[in-house]
PDB file of C-alpha atoms in Angstrom:
ATOM      1  CA  MET A   1      19.991  -6.928 -25.499  1.00 43.00           C
ATOM      2  CA  MET A   2      17.672  -4.580 -23.598  1.00 46.00           C
ATOM      3  CA  LEU A   3      16.477  -1.461 -25.359  1.00 46.00           C
ATOM      4  CA  PRO A   4      14.516   1.448 -23.945  1.00 46.00           C
ATOM      5  CA  SER A   5      10.915   1.677 -25.051  1.00 44.00           C
ATOM      6  CA  ILE A   6      10.013   4.415 -27.490  1.00 46.00           C
ATOM      7  CA  PHE A   7       6.289   3.941 -26.929  1.00 45.00           C
ATOM      8  CA  GLY A   8       5.874   4.314 -23.162  1.00 49.00           C
ATOM      9  CA  GLU A   9       6.532   2.367 -19.997  1.00 50.00           C
ATOM     10  CA  ASN A  10       6.962  -0.985 -21.732  1.00 51.00           C
ATOM     11  CA  LEU A  11       7.106  -1.730 -25.429  1.00 48.00           C
ATOM     12  CA  PHE A  12       5.435  -5.136 -25.129  1.00 50.00           C
ATOM     13  CA  ASN A  13       2.608  -3.937 -22.877  1.00 50.00           C
ATOM     14  CA  ASP A  14       1.815  -1.227 -25.419  1.00 47.00           C
ATOM     15  CA  TRP A  15       1.626  -3.799 -28.222  1.00 47.00           C
ATOM     16  CA  MET A  16      -0.520  -6.192 -26.201  1.00 48.00           C
ATOM     17  CA  ASP A  17      -2.948  -3.585 -24.832  1.00 47.00           C
ATOM     18  CA  PHE A  18      -5.525  -4.316 -27.524  1.00 46.00           C
ATOM     19  CA  SER A  19      -5.936  -7.978 -26.618  1.00 43.00           C
ATOM     20  CA  PHE A  20      -4.641  -8.345 -23.045  1.00 45.00           C
ATOM     21  CA  PRO A  21      -5.804  -5.325 -21.039  1.00 51.00           C
ATOM     22  CA  ASP A  22      -3.600  -4.540 -18.090  1.00 52.00           C
ATOM     23  CA  ILE A  23      -6.104  -4.514 -15.227  1.00 46.00           C
ATOM     24  CA  GLU A  24      -3.686  -2.977 -12.731  1.00 46.00           C
ATOM     25  CA  LYS A  25      -3.011  -0.123 -15.126  1.00 48.00           C
ATOM     26  CA  LYS A  26      -6.730   0.585 -15.397  1.00 46.00           C
ATOM     27  CA  LEU A  27      -7.160   0.540 -11.624  1.00 42.00           C
ATOM     28  CA  TYR A  28      -4.102   2.532 -10.619  1.00 45.00           C
ATOM     29  CA  GLY A  29      -3.016   4.417 -13.763  1.00 48.00           C
ATOM     30  CA  LYS A  30       0.509   4.503 -15.087  1.00 53.00           C
ATOM     31  CA  ARG A  31       1.935   4.422 -11.548  1.00 52.00           C
ATOM     32  CA  ALA A  32       0.560   0.909 -10.941  1.00 52.00           C
ATOM     33  CA  GLY A  33       4.025  -0.397 -10.110  1.00 55.00           C
ATOM     34  CA  HIS A  34       4.288   2.048  -7.196  1.00 59.00           C
ATOM     35  CA  VAL A  35       1.122   1.000  -5.365  1.00 72.00           C
ATOM     36  CA  MET A  36       1.446  -1.096  -2.234  1.00 84.00           C
ATOM     37  CA  LYS A  37      -0.141  -4.380  -3.247  1.00 90.00           C
ATOM     38  CA  THR A  38      -2.175  -5.502  -0.219  1.00 93.00           C
ATOM     39  CA  ASP A  39      -4.089  -8.633   0.757  1.00 94.00           C
ATOM     40  CA  ILE A  40      -6.570  -8.495   3.630  1.00 94.00           C
ATOM     41  CA  ARG A  41      -7.803 -11.744   5.127  1.00 96.00           C
ATOM     42  CA  GLU A  42     -10.661 -11.900   7.617  1.00 94.00           C
ATOM     43  CA  LYS A  43     -10.239 -14.471  10.356  1.00 94.00           C
ATOM     44  CA  GLU A  44     -12.643 -15.404  13.130  1.00 93.00           C
ATOM     45  CA  ASP A  45     -11.319 -12.850  15.616  1.00 93.00           C
ATOM     46  CA  SER A  46      -8.918 -10.675  13.579  1.00 93.00           C
ATOM     47  CA  TYR A  47      -7.884  -9.286  10.221  1.00 94.00           C
ATOM     48  CA  GLU A  48      -4.555 -10.150   8.633  1.00 96.00           C
ATOM     49  CA  ILE A  49      -3.011  -7.562   6.322  1.00 95.00           C
ATOM     50  CA  ALA A  50      -0.100  -8.461   4.041  1.00 96.00           C
ATOM     51  CA  VAL A  51       1.563  -5.575   2.188  1.00 94.00           C
ATOM     52  CA  ASP A  52       4.154  -6.218  -0.528  1.00 92.00           C
ATOM     53  CA  LEU A  53       7.122  -3.878  -0.148  1.00 90.00           C
ATOM     54  CA  PRO A  54       9.877  -5.456  -2.268  1.00 86.00           C
ATOM     55  CA  GLY A  55      13.270  -3.847  -1.904  1.00 84.00           C
ATOM     56  CA  PHE A  56      12.382  -1.979   1.286  1.00 88.00           C
ATOM     57  CA  ASN A  57      14.058  -2.501   4.647  1.00 90.00           C
ATOM     58  CA  LYS A  58      12.237  -2.583   7.975  1.00 92.00           C
ATOM     59  CA  ASP A  59      13.547   0.865   8.929  1.00 91.00           C
ATOM     60  CA  GLN A  60      12.067   2.370   5.730  1.00 91.00           C
ATOM     61  CA  VAL A  61       8.516   1.271   6.626  1.00 92.00           C
ATOM     62  CA  LYS A  62       6.236   2.974   9.149  1.00 93.00           C
ATOM     63  CA  ALA A  63       2.742   2.101  10.418  1.00 94.00           C
ATOM     64  CA  GLU A  64       0.763   4.518  12.564  1.00 93.00           C
ATOM     65  CA  LEU A  65      -2.751   4.954  13.889  1.00 93.00           C
ATOM     66  CA  LYS A  66      -4.488   8.278  13.482  1.00 92.00           C
ATOM     67  CA  ASP A  67      -8.197   8.979  13.991  1.00 89.00           C
ATOM     68  CA  GLY A  68      -9.145   5.317  13.581  1.00 90.00           C
ATOM     69  CA  CYS A  69      -7.072   4.855  10.408  1.00 92.00           C
ATOM     70  CA  LEU A  70      -4.021   2.662  10.034  1.00 94.00           C
ATOM     71  CA  ILE A  71      -1.560   4.527   7.812  1.00 93.00           C
ATOM     72  CA  ILE A  72       1.240   2.472   6.254  1.00 93.00           C
ATOM     73  CA  SER A  73       4.015   4.439   4.586  1.00 92.00           C
ATOM     74  CA  ALA A  74       7.360   3.579   3.031  1.00 91.00           C
ATOM     75  CA  THR A  75      10.229   5.789   1.891  1.00 90.00           C
ATOM     76  CA  LYS A  76      13.139   4.797  -0.291  1.00 84.00           C
ATOM     77  CA  GLU A  77      15.734   7.160  -1.727  1.00 78.00           C
ATOM     78  CA  LEU A  78      18.240   6.502  -4.479  1.00 68.00           C
ATOM     79  CA  ASN A  79      21.877   6.660  -3.468  1.00 64.00           C
ATOM     80  CA  LYS A  80      23.121   9.579  -5.583  1.00 58.00           C
ATOM     81  CA  ASP A  81      26.688   9.172  -4.275  1.00 55.00           C
ATOM     82  CA  GLU A  82      27.064   5.749  -5.865  1.00 57.00           C
ATOM     83  CA  LYS A  83      29.542   5.862  -8.752  1.00 59.00           C
ATOM     84  CA  GLU A  84      28.724   4.097 -11.997  1.00 58.00           C
ATOM     85  CA  ASN A  85      32.051   2.364 -12.629  1.00 65.00           C
ATOM     86  CA  ASP A  86      30.709  -0.599 -14.570  1.00 72.00           C
ATOM     87  CA  GLY A  87      28.726   1.205 -17.250  1.00 77.00           C
ATOM     88  CA  LYS A  88      25.586   3.285 -17.373  1.00 78.00           C
ATOM     89  CA  TYR A  89      21.940   2.503 -16.771  1.00 74.00           C
ATOM     90  CA  ILE A  90      19.738   2.171 -19.830  1.00 81.00           C
ATOM     91  CA  ARG A  91      16.576   1.797 -17.766  1.00 79.00           C
ATOM     92  CA  GLN A  92      15.852   1.944 -14.043  1.00 71.00           C
ATOM     93  CA  GLU A  93      12.520   0.514 -12.887  1.00 72.00           C
ATOM     94  CA  ARG A  94      13.069   0.007  -9.187  1.00 70.00           C
ATOM     95  CA  TYR A  95      10.982   2.387  -7.117  1.00 67.00           C
ATOM     96  CA  SER A  96      12.356   5.254  -5.095  1.00 73.00           C
ATOM     97  CA  GLY A  97      10.296   7.853  -3.307  1.00 80.00           C
ATOM     98  CA  ASN A  98       7.368   7.867  -0.860  1.00 86.00           C
ATOM     99  CA  MET A  99       4.215   5.795  -0.887  1.00 88.00           C
ATOM    100  CA  SER A 100       1.420   5.241   1.593  1.00 90.00           C
ATOM    101  CA  ARG A 101      -1.955   3.578   2.052  1.00 92.00           C
ATOM    102  CA  SER A 102      -4.523   3.894   4.779  1.00 92.00           C
ATOM    103  CA  PHE A 103      -7.217   1.584   6.105  1.00 92.00           C
ATOM    104  CA  TYR A 104      -9.992   2.391   8.550  1.00 92.00           C
ATOM    105  CA  VAL A 105      -9.672   0.039  11.540  1.00 91.00           C
ATOM    106  CA  GLY A 106     -11.937   1.764  14.064  1.00 89.00           C
ATOM    107  CA  GLU A 107     -11.528   4.279  16.839  1.00 88.00           C
ATOM    108  CA  ASN A 108     -11.163   1.653  19.582  1.00 90.00           C
ATOM    109  CA  ILE A 109      -8.043  -0.068  18.140  1.00 90.00           C
ATOM    110  CA  THR A 110      -4.773   0.999  19.795  1.00 90.00           C
ATOM    111  CA  GLU A 111      -1.142   0.576  18.800  1.00 92.00           C
ATOM    112  CA  ASP A 112      -0.780  -2.166  21.410  1.00 91.00           C
ATOM    113  CA  ASP A 113      -3.580  -4.199  19.774  1.00 92.00           C
ATOM    114  CA  ILE A 114      -1.800  -4.476  16.416  1.00 93.00           C
ATOM    115  CA  HIS A 115       0.995  -7.022  15.990  1.00 93.00           C
ATOM    116  CA  GLY A 116       3.310  -6.740  13.023  1.00 93.00           C
ATOM    117  CA  LYS A 117       6.417  -8.199  11.469  1.00 94.00           C
ATOM    118  CA  PHE A 118       8.443  -7.522   8.343  1.00 94.00           C
ATOM    119  CA  GLU A 119       9.925 -10.493   6.472  1.00 93.00           C
ATOM    120  CA  ASN A 120      11.262 -10.855   2.940  1.00 91.00           C
ATOM    121  CA  GLY A 121       9.795  -7.550   1.792  1.00 91.00           C
ATOM    122  CA  ILE A 122       6.313  -8.304   3.158  1.00 94.00           C
ATOM    123  CA  LEU A 123       4.739  -6.388   6.029  1.00 95.00           C
ATOM    124  CA  LEU A 124       2.346  -8.613   7.991  1.00 95.00           C
ATOM    125  CA  LEU A 125      -0.078  -6.985  10.432  1.00 95.00           C
ATOM    126  CA  ASP A 126      -2.589  -8.732  12.669  1.00 95.00           C
ATOM    127  CA  ILE A 127      -5.461  -6.488  13.774  1.00 94.00           C
ATOM    128  CA  PRO A 128      -8.005  -7.846  16.266  1.00 94.00           C
ATOM    129  CA  LYS A 129     -11.714  -7.428  15.708  1.00 90.00           C
ATOM    130  CA  LYS A 130     -13.212  -5.217  18.366  1.00 83.00           C
ATOM    131  CA  ASP A 131     -16.825  -4.262  18.640  1.00 75.00           C
ATOM    132  CA  GLU A 132     -17.436  -0.564  18.480  1.00 67.00           C
ATOM    133  CA  ALA A 133     -18.526   0.808  21.792  1.00 61.00           C
ATOM    134  CA  LYS A 134     -22.240   1.243  21.352  1.00 62.00           C
ATOM    135  CA  GLN A 135     -23.409   4.670  22.251  1.00 61.00           C
ATOM    136  CA  VAL A 136     -26.599   4.888  24.196  1.00 63.00           C
ATOM    137  CA  GLU A 137     -29.044   6.677  21.986  1.00 67.00           C
ATOM    138  CA  LYS A 138     -30.798   9.467  23.761  1.00 70.00           C
ATOM    139  CA  ASN A 139     -34.341  10.295  22.890  1.00 68.00           C
ATOM    140  CA  ARG A 140     -34.469  13.700  21.358  1.00 68.00           C
ATOM    141  CA  TYR A 141     -37.896  15.152  21.473  1.00 70.00           C
ATOM    142  CA  VAL A 142     -38.887  18.358  19.789  1.00 71.00           C
ATOM    143  CA  THR A 143     -40.959  20.668  21.920  1.00 67.00           C
ATOM    144  CA  ILE A 144     -44.365  21.220  20.415  1.00 70.00           C
ATOM    145  CA  GLU A 145     -46.206  24.288  21.539  1.00 73.00           C
ATOM    146  CA  GLY A 146     -49.943  24.629  21.391  1.00 62.00           C
TER     147      GLY A 146
END
């Protein structure tokens, strides 16, 4: 039998906090379950980003480039029209709402450079390594009178 917690998000986590600290909770606060868990792997000529988005569909996920940043966002709304014929919810923990993360990838990366796919609730992006265009440094001399 499942009972709602009277202590907070999870009865057992509250009891175990003294001996088993919840590292994710310390890093992300009480909304730790709503953060896009991301792995970034550096390869010889690219970076591979894997973002966990369980329960999301491909059309609910968006990736865009803006000012050298890759912005990944996901939106999921609850279906309010759904009738509860088979009982009532005691607890709902599945996420609904908006979330996003951004990563700086450089000004010289374009949308065509990034390859992505969405499988089994995981967004996989492959971003090539590109050297920043080196700017030629101009000598700036201060005029000295005298």
